[in-house]
Amino acid sequence: MEMHMLRIIPTTFPFQNPNPHALCSSFHFLRYHPNPYPNPNPVIFNRKKQFRQGSASRGVFDESAFEVERLTLDSKARQSMADTSERETQSNDDPKAWKWIIRKRIWDLMEATNIAQNPRPVHHRIPNFVGASSASKRLAELEVFQRAHCVKVNPDSPQKQVRFLTLSGGKKLLTPQPRLRTGFFSILESSMLTPGMINEACTSVGVAKYGKPIGLDEKIKVDVIVIGSVAVDPNTGARLCKGEGFAELEYGMLRYMGTIDDSTPVVTAVHDCQLVDDIPVDKLLIHDVPVDIICTPTQVIYTNTSIPKPQGIYWEKLSPEKLGQIRILRELKSRIERETEKKLPSGPSEKLPPMAERSRG
């Protein structure tokens, strides 16, 4: 598989979106643009260079270099989340403090009771847990999953079995590239793999090795979204992720593509201890994604959520920090602004997050 950054050129875009900030023009993504941002760490940079050079040759993939880069960036991201959590919980009037309090309570509980599974500690992760395979099995037994042709699954450890059951069941697997660093999504199909490859294809390395990168112009219909959660309310479908917001961005971009809509079921698989009743719906942000179905090792819960699902990317909520992390969003925003001759709004800094009230429509 060739790993490249993305460049946008105009083309005809087949989907329309009524949202005023929606994608209003067309674009096409090419994967033949080498990364222009060198890593200041010479060791990591050399490993990255080896990885790219190796992957450019047919049949050669430097798994070691890929893992070094992935783990290094993952460690930096978790440290950044820890810093954000500390800063926001220390402020009495920070509107995001309550989210971190609930997250920490769940992470602490899972570690203290040994419900947590590797990778540990589970803090600042979508936590892996005892019984994840059982929760995944219940998910795979859902009628909406069994009927699905294409399933979007988050790349985290507790959903590895869901990814395996998707591929082994002959379905298309759509999974995001970690933190959207190298692009957008990768798609895998069982027809692309031998039976012996499927287990590896469910890992981050396997997705990079065997997956087909796609862009926002891909014509594809997703039938079910499987999303990771730290905590979820079974009564309302309100959900908390680990705090980075990538699941929300992925959902918003899929809405722009016309790949999903309000009727596309959103499912999460968690441990029973991750079920909570203290997520205040009126404090959720407009881009927070609720869930329709919860699968645990012991039960399946239909939330009948009335929380509105996001309609796309809310540029006015997207912080400069987040936009700076994701090249595909920066280029998409620039393209829209050039073609509409209008400047899209920008969100406030993450250091001073706003309160955004949200009603249960």
CSV table of C-alpha atoms in Angstrom, one decimal:
chain,number,residue,atom,x,y,z
A,1,MET,CA,0.0,0.0,0.0
A,2,GLU,CA,1.3,3.4,-0.8
A,3,MET,CA,1.1,6.0,1.9
A,4,HIS,CA,0.8,9.6,0.6
A,5,MET,CA,-0.7,12.9,1.6
A,6,LEU,CA,-3.6,14.4,-0.3
A,7,ARG,CA,-4.0,17.1,-2.9
A,8,ILE,CA,-7.3,18.5,-4.1
A,9,ILE,CA,-8.2,19.3,-7.6
A,10,PRO,CA,-11.7,20.3,-8.8
A,11,THR,CA,-14.1,17.8,-10.3
A,12,THR,CA,-17.9,17.4,-10.3
A,13,PHE,CA,-19.3,16.6,-6.9
A,14,PRO,CA,-22.4,14.5,-7.0
A,15,PHE,CA,-23.9,15.2,-3.6
A,16,GLN,CA,-25.9,18.2,-2.4
A,17,ASN,CA,-26.2,19.4,1.2
A,18,PRO,CA,-28.7,22.0,2.4
A,19,ASN,CA,-26.6,23.0,5.3
A,20,PRO,CA,-25.4,26.6,4.7
A,21,HIS,CA,-21.9,25.6,5.7
A,22,ALA,CA,-22.0,22.4,3.7
A,23,LEU,CA,-19.8,21.5,1.0
A,24,CYS,CA,-20.9,23.5,-2.0
A,25,SER,CA,-18.5,22.5,-4.7
A,26,SER,CA,-16.7,19.5,-6.0
A,27,PHE,CA,-13.3,18.1,-5.3
A,28,HIS,CA,-11.2,15.1,-6.0
A,29,PHE,CA,-8.4,13.7,-4.0
A,30,LEU,CA,-5.1,12.3,-5.4
A,31,ARG,CA,-2.8,10.3,-3.2
A,32,TYR,CA,0.5,11.2,-4.9
A,33,HIS,CA,1.8,14.1,-2.9
A,34,PRO,CA,4.7,13.3,-0.5
A,35,ASN,CA,4.5,14.7,3.0
A,36,PRO,CA,6.0,18.3,3.0
A,37,TYR,CA,6.3,18.5,6.8
A,38,PRO,CA,9.5,16.7,8.0
A,39,ASN,CA,9.5,15.4,11.5
A,40,PRO,CA,12.1,17.3,13.6
A,41,ASN,CA,13.1,14.0,15.4
A,42,PRO,CA,15.8,12.6,13.1
A,43,VAL,CA,15.2,9.0,14.3
A,44,ILE,CA,11.5,9.2,13.6
A,45,PHE,CA,12.0,11.1,10.4
A,46,ASN,CA,14.5,8.5,9.1
A,47,ARG,CA,12.1,5.7,10.0
A,48,LYS,CA,9.2,7.5,8.3
A,49,LYS,CA,11.4,8.0,5.2
A,50,GLN,CA,12.2,4.3,5.2
A,51,PHE,CA,8.5,3.5,5.5
A,52,ARG,CA,7.6,5.7,2.6
A,53,GLN,CA,10.4,4.5,0.4
A,54,GLY,CA,9.6,0.9,1.2
A,55,SER,CA,5.9,1.3,0.6
A,56,ALA,CA,6.6,2.9,-2.7
A,57,SER,CA,8.0,-0.4,-4.0
A,58,ARG,CA,5.4,-3.0,-4.8
A,59,GLY,CA,4.9,-5.6,-2.1
A,60,VAL,CA,7.2,-3.8,0.4
A,61,PHE,CA,5.8,-2.4,3.7
A,62,ASP,CA,7.9,-1.3,6.6
A,63,GLU,CA,5.7,-2.4,9.5
A,64,SER,CA,8.3,-1.5,12.1
A,65,ALA,CA,8.7,2.1,10.8
A,66,PHE,CA,4.9,2.5,10.6
A,67,GLU,CA,4.5,1.3,14.3
A,68,VAL,CA,7.2,3.6,15.5
A,69,GLU,CA,5.5,6.6,14.0
A,70,ARG,CA,2.0,5.5,15.1
A,71,LEU,CA,3.0,4.9,18.7
A,72,THR,CA,5.0,8.1,18.9
A,73,LEU,CA,2.1,10.2,17.6
A,74,ASP,CA,-0.3,8.3,19.8
A,75,SER,CA,1.7,9.0,22.9
A,76,LYS,CA,1.9,12.7,22.0
A,77,ALA,CA,-1.8,12.8,21.5
A,78,ARG,CA,-2.6,11.2,24.8
A,79,GLN,CA,-0.3,13.6,26.6
A,80,SER,CA,-2.0,16.5,24.9
A,81,MET,CA,-5.4,15.2,26.1
A,82,ALA,CA,-4.1,14.8,29.6
A,83,ASP,CA,-2.9,18.4,29.6
A,84,THR,CA,-6.3,19.6,28.2
A,85,SER,CA,-8.1,17.6,30.8
A,86,GLU,CA,-6.1,19.1,33.7
A,87,ARG,CA,-6.5,22.6,32.3
A,88,GLU,CA,-10.2,22.4,31.8
A,89,THR,CA,-11.1,20.7,35.0
A,90,GLN,CA,-9.1,23.2,37.0
A,91,SER,CA,-11.3,26.0,35.7
A,92,ASN,CA,-14.6,26.3,37.7
A,93,ASP,CA,-16.5,27.8,34.7
A,94,ASP,CA,-15.1,25.7,31.9
A,95,PRO,CA,-18.0,24.2,29.9
A,96,LYS,CA,-16.1,21.0,29.1
A,97,ALA,CA,-15.0,20.2,32.7
A,98,TRP,CA,-18.0,18.0,33.3
A,99,LYS,CA,-17.1,15.7,30.4
A,100,TRP,CA,-13.6,15.1,31.8
A,101,ILE,CA,-15.0,14.4,35.3
A,102,ILE,CA,-17.2,11.6,33.9
A,103,ARG,CA,-14.4,10.2,31.7
A,104,LYS,CA,-12.0,10.1,34.5
A,105,ARG,CA,-14.5,8.3,36.8
A,106,ILE,CA,-15.0,5.6,34.2
A,107,TRP,CA,-11.3,5.2,33.4
A,108,ASP,CA,-10.4,5.0,37.1
A,109,LEU,CA,-13.2,2.5,37.8
A,110,MET,CA,-12.1,0.2,34.9
A,111,GLU,CA,-8.5,0.3,36.1
A,112,ALA,CA,-9.3,-0.2,39.7
A,113,THR,CA,-11.6,-3.2,39.1
A,114,ASN,CA,-9.3,-4.8,36.4
A,115,ILE,CA,-12.1,-4.5,33.8
A,116,ALA,CA,-9.5,-2.6,31.7
A,117,GLN,CA,-7.6,-4.6,29.2
A,118,ASN,CA,-4.5,-3.8,27.1
A,119,PRO,CA,-3.5,-1.2,26.0
A,120,ARG,CA,-3.3,0.1,29.5
A,121,PRO,CA,-3.7,2.4,31.2
A,122,VAL,CA,-7.0,3.1,29.5
A,123,HIS,CA,-7.0,6.8,30.4
A,124,HIS,CA,-7.3,9.0,27.3
A,125,ARG,CA,-8.2,6.0,25.2
A,126,ILE,CA,-11.4,4.4,24.0
A,127,PRO,CA,-11.0,1.7,26.7
A,128,ASN,CA,-10.5,-1.9,26.0
A,129,PHE,CA,-12.3,-4.1,28.4
A,130,VAL,CA,-13.0,-7.6,29.7
A,131,GLY,CA,-15.9,-9.0,27.6
A,132,ALA,CA,-15.2,-6.9,24.5
A,133,SER,CA,-15.5,-10.0,22.3
A,134,SER,CA,-18.9,-10.8,23.8
A,135,ALA,CA,-20.1,-7.3,23.2
A,136,SER,CA,-18.9,-7.5,19.6
A,137,LYS,CA,-20.7,-10.8,19.2
A,138,ARG,CA,-24.0,-9.2,20.3
A,139,LEU,CA,-23.4,-6.4,17.9
A,140,ALA,CA,-22.8,-8.8,15.0
A,141,GLU,CA,-26.1,-10.5,15.8
A,142,LEU,CA,-28.1,-7.2,15.3
A,143,GLU,CA,-30.4,-7.3,12.3
A,144,VAL,CA,-29.0,-4.0,11.1
A,145,PHE,CA,-25.5,-5.4,11.1
A,146,GLN,CA,-26.5,-8.7,9.4
A,147,ARG,CA,-28.2,-6.8,6.6
A,148,ALA,CA,-25.4,-4.3,6.2
A,149,HIS,CA,-23.1,-4.4,3.1
A,150,CYS,CA,-20.7,-1.7,4.4
A,151,VAL,CA,-19.9,-1.0,8.1
A,152,LYS,CA,-17.8,1.9,9.4
A,153,VAL,CA,-15.9,0.9,12.5
A,154,ASN,CA,-13.7,2.9,14.7
A,155,PRO,CA,-10.0,1.8,14.8
A,156,ASP,CA,-9.8,1.3,18.6
A,157,SER,CA,-8.8,-1.9,20.4
A,158,PRO,CA,-12.2,-2.9,21.9
A,159,GLN,CA,-13.7,-2.9,18.4
A,160,LYS,CA,-11.1,-5.1,16.8
A,161,GLN,CA,-13.5,-8.1,16.9
A,162,VAL,CA,-16.2,-6.0,15.2
A,163,ARG,CA,-13.8,-5.3,12.4
A,164,PHE,CA,-13.0,-9.0,12.2
A,165,LEU,CA,-16.6,-10.0,12.1
A,166,THR,CA,-17.3,-7.4,9.4
A,167,LEU,CA,-14.6,-8.7,7.1
A,168,SER,CA,-15.1,-12.4,7.9
A,169,GLY,CA,-18.8,-11.9,7.2
A,170,GLY,CA,-18.1,-10.7,3.7
A,171,LYS,CA,-18.9,-7.1,4.3
A,172,LYS,CA,-16.9,-4.0,3.4
A,173,LEU,CA,-15.1,-2.4,6.3
A,174,LEU,CA,-14.6,1.4,6.3
A,175,THR,CA,-12.2,2.6,9.0
A,176,PRO,CA,-10.6,6.0,9.6
A,177,GLN,CA,-6.9,6.4,9.3
A,178,PRO,CA,-5.7,7.1,12.9
A,179,ARG,CA,-6.6,10.7,13.8
A,180,LEU,CA,-7.0,11.4,10.1
A,181,ARG,CA,-3.2,12.0,10.0
A,182,THR,CA,-2.4,10.5,6.6
A,183,GLY,CA,-5.7,11.1,4.9
A,184,PHE,CA,-9.3,10.1,5.4
A,185,PHE,CA,-10.6,6.6,5.4
A,186,SER,CA,-9.4,3.2,4.2
A,187,ILE,CA,-11.7,0.5,2.9
A,188,LEU,CA,-11.1,-3.2,3.1
A,189,GLU,CA,-13.0,-6.1,1.6
A,190,SER,CA,-12.7,-9.8,2.2
A,191,SER,CA,-12.2,-10.3,-1.5
A,192,MET,CA,-8.9,-8.3,-1.2
A,193,LEU,CA,-7.6,-10.7,1.5
A,194,THR,CA,-6.8,-14.3,2.1
A,195,PRO,CA,-8.4,-15.9,5.2
A,196,GLY,CA,-5.0,-15.7,6.9
A,197,MET,CA,-4.8,-11.9,6.3
A,198,ILE,CA,-8.1,-11.0,7.9
A,199,ASN,CA,-7.0,-10.9,11.5
A,200,GLU,CA,-4.0,-8.7,10.7
A,201,ALA,CA,-6.2,-6.5,8.5
A,202,CYS,CA,-8.2,-5.6,11.6
A,203,THR,CA,-5.1,-3.8,13.2
A,204,SER,CA,-3.8,-0.4,12.4
A,205,VAL,CA,-0.8,-1.9,10.6
A,206,GLY,CA,-3.0,-4.2,8.7
A,207,VAL,CA,-5.2,-1.4,7.5
A,208,ALA,CA,-2.2,0.5,6.3
A,209,LYS,CA,-0.8,-2.6,4.7
A,210,TYR,CA,-3.9,-3.9,2.9
A,211,GLY,CA,-6.5,-1.1,2.9
A,212,LYS,CA,-7.4,1.0,0.0
A,213,PRO,CA,-7.3,4.7,0.9
A,214,ILE,CA,-10.3,6.7,-0.3
A,215,GLY,CA,-11.2,10.4,-0.5
A,216,LEU,CA,-14.3,12.4,0.0
A,217,ASP,CA,-15.3,11.8,-3.6
A,218,GLU,CA,-15.8,8.1,-3.1
A,219,LYS,CA,-19.3,6.9,-3.9
A,220,ILE,CA,-20.1,4.6,-1.1
A,221,LYS,CA,-23.1,3.9,1.1
A,222,VAL,CA,-22.5,3.1,4.8
A,223,ASP,CA,-25.2,1.0,6.4
A,224,VAL,CA,-24.1,1.0,10.0
A,225,ILE,CA,-21.7,3.2,12.0
A,226,VAL,CA,-19.9,1.5,14.9
A,227,ILE,CA,-18.4,4.2,17.2
A,228,GLY,CA,-16.2,4.1,20.3
A,229,SER,CA,-17.3,5.5,23.6
A,230,VAL,CA,-15.9,6.1,27.1
A,231,ALA,CA,-19.4,6.6,28.6
A,232,VAL,CA,-22.9,6.4,27.3
A,233,ASP,CA,-26.4,7.0,28.7
A,234,PRO,CA,-28.8,4.2,27.8
A,235,ASN,CA,-31.8,6.4,28.5
A,236,THR,CA,-30.9,9.2,26.1
A,237,GLY,CA,-28.2,7.8,23.8
A,238,ALA,CA,-25.9,10.6,24.9
A,239,ARG,CA,-22.3,9.6,24.5
A,240,LEU,CA,-18.8,10.8,25.5
A,241,CYS,CA,-15.7,9.9,23.5
A,242,LYS,CA,-12.2,10.3,24.7
A,243,GLY,CA,-12.1,14.0,24.1
A,244,GLU,CA,-10.3,14.5,20.7
A,245,GLY,CA,-13.4,14.9,18.6
A,246,PHE,CA,-12.3,12.9,15.6
A,247,ALA,CA,-15.3,10.6,15.6
A,248,GLU,CA,-17.5,13.7,15.2
A,249,LEU,CA,-15.4,15.0,12.4
A,250,GLU,CA,-15.5,11.7,10.6
A,251,TYR,CA,-19.3,11.6,11.0
A,252,GLY,CA,-19.6,15.2,9.7
A,253,MET,CA,-17.5,14.4,6.6
A,254,LEU,CA,-19.5,11.3,5.9
A,255,ARG,CA,-22.7,13.4,6.0
A,256,TYR,CA,-21.1,15.8,3.5
A,257,MET,CA,-20.4,12.9,1.2
A,258,GLY,CA,-24.0,11.8,1.3
A,259,THR,CA,-22.7,8.5,2.5
A,260,ILE,CA,-24.9,8.5,5.7
A,261,ASP,CA,-28.0,10.3,6.8
A,262,ASP,CA,-30.2,10.5,10.0
A,263,SER,CA,-31.5,7.0,9.5
A,264,THR,CA,-28.0,5.4,9.5
A,265,PRO,CA,-27.9,3.5,12.8
A,266,VAL,CA,-25.1,4.5,15.2
A,267,VAL,CA,-24.0,1.6,17.4
A,268,THR,CA,-21.5,1.5,20.3
A,269,ALA,CA,-20.0,-1.5,22.1
A,270,VAL,CA,-19.0,-0.9,25.8
A,271,HIS,CA,-18.7,-2.6,29.1
A,272,ASP,CA,-21.7,-2.4,31.4
A,273,CYS,CA,-19.7,-0.2,33.8
A,274,GLN,CA,-19.5,2.4,31.1
A,275,LEU,CA,-23.3,3.0,31.2
A,276,VAL,CA,-24.0,6.2,33.0
A,277,ASP,CA,-27.0,8.4,33.8
A,278,ASP,CA,-25.4,11.8,34.4
A,279,ILE,CA,-24.6,13.1,30.9
A,280,PRO,CA,-26.6,16.4,30.7
A,281,VAL,CA,-28.2,16.5,27.3
A,282,ASP,CA,-28.6,20.2,27.4
A,283,LYS,CA,-24.9,20.7,27.6
A,284,LEU,CA,-24.0,18.6,24.6
A,285,LEU,CA,-22.5,20.4,21.6
A,286,ILE,CA,-24.2,20.4,18.2
A,287,HIS,CA,-21.6,18.1,16.7
A,288,ASP,CA,-21.8,15.5,19.5
A,289,VAL,CA,-22.9,12.2,18.0
A,290,PRO,CA,-25.6,10.2,19.9
A,291,VAL,CA,-26.0,6.4,19.6
A,292,ASP,CA,-29.1,4.4,18.7
A,293,ILE,CA,-28.0,1.0,20.0
A,294,ILE,CA,-25.6,0.0,22.8
A,295,CYS,CA,-24.1,-3.5,23.0
A,296,THR,CA,-22.5,-4.7,26.2
A,297,PRO,CA,-21.3,-8.2,27.2
A,298,THR,CA,-24.6,-8.8,28.8
A,299,GLN,CA,-27.3,-6.9,26.9
A,300,VAL,CA,-28.4,-4.9,23.9
A,301,ILE,CA,-30.1,-1.5,24.5
A,302,TYR,CA,-32.1,0.5,22.0
A,303,THR,CA,-31.9,4.1,23.2
A,304,ASN,CA,-34.6,5.5,20.9
A,305,THR,CA,-32.6,8.7,21.2
A,306,SER,CA,-34.2,12.0,20.4
A,307,ILE,CA,-30.9,13.9,20.3
A,308,PRO,CA,-30.4,15.4,16.9
A,309,LYS,CA,-27.6,14.0,14.8
A,310,PRO,CA,-25.0,16.3,13.4
A,311,GLN,CA,-25.7,17.4,9.8
A,312,GLY,CA,-22.1,18.0,8.7
A,313,ILE,CA,-18.9,19.9,9.7
A,314,TYR,CA,-19.6,22.9,11.9
A,315,TRP,CA,-16.8,25.2,10.9
A,316,GLU,CA,-17.7,27.7,13.5
A,317,LYS,CA,-17.0,25.1,16.2
A,318,LEU,CA,-13.8,23.8,14.7
A,319,SER,CA,-10.8,25.2,16.7
A,320,PRO,CA,-7.6,26.4,15.0
A,321,GLU,CA,-5.8,23.7,16.9
A,322,LYS,CA,-7.9,20.9,15.5
A,323,LEU,CA,-7.9,22.4,12.0
A,324,GLY,CA,-4.1,22.6,12.2
A,325,GLN,CA,-3.8,18.9,12.9
A,326,ILE,CA,-5.8,17.7,9.9
A,327,ARG,CA,-4.5,18.5,6.5
A,328,ILE,CA,-7.6,17.2,4.7
A,329,LEU,CA,-9.8,19.7,6.5
A,330,ARG,CA,-7.5,22.6,5.9
A,331,GLU,CA,-7.4,21.9,2.2
A,332,LEU,CA,-11.2,21.3,2.1
A,333,LYS,CA,-11.8,24.6,3.9
A,334,SER,CA,-9.5,26.5,1.5
A,335,ARG,CA,-11.2,24.9,-1.5
A,336,ILE,CA,-14.7,25.8,-0.4
A,337,GLU,CA,-13.6,29.4,0.4
A,338,ARG,CA,-12.0,29.8,-3.0
A,339,GLU,CA,-14.9,28.4,-5.0
A,340,THR,CA,-17.6,30.3,-3.0
A,341,GLU,CA,-15.5,33.4,-2.6
A,342,LYS,CA,-16.7,33.5,1.0
A,343,LYS,CA,-14.7,32.9,4.1
A,344,LEU,CA,-15.9,30.1,6.3
A,345,PRO,CA,-16.2,30.8,10.0
A,346,SER,CA,-13.5,29.6,12.4
A,347,GLY,CA,-14.0,28.3,15.9
A,348,PRO,CA,-12.5,29.6,19.1
A,349,SER,CA,-9.2,28.3,20.5
A,350,GLU,CA,-9.5,25.0,22.5
A,351,LYS,CA,-7.9,26.9,25.4
A,352,LEU,CA,-11.1,29.0,25.7
A,353,PRO,CA,-13.9,26.6,24.7
A,354,PRO,CA,-17.4,28.1,24.3
A,355,MET,CA,-20.6,26.9,25.9
A,356,ALA,CA,-23.1,25.7,23.3
A,357,GLU,CA,-26.6,24.9,24.5
A,358,ARG,CA,-28.4,22.1,22.7
A,359,SER,CA,-32.1,21.2,22.9
A,360,ARG,CA,-33.5,17.7,22.5
A,361,GLY,CA,-35.4,18.3,19.2
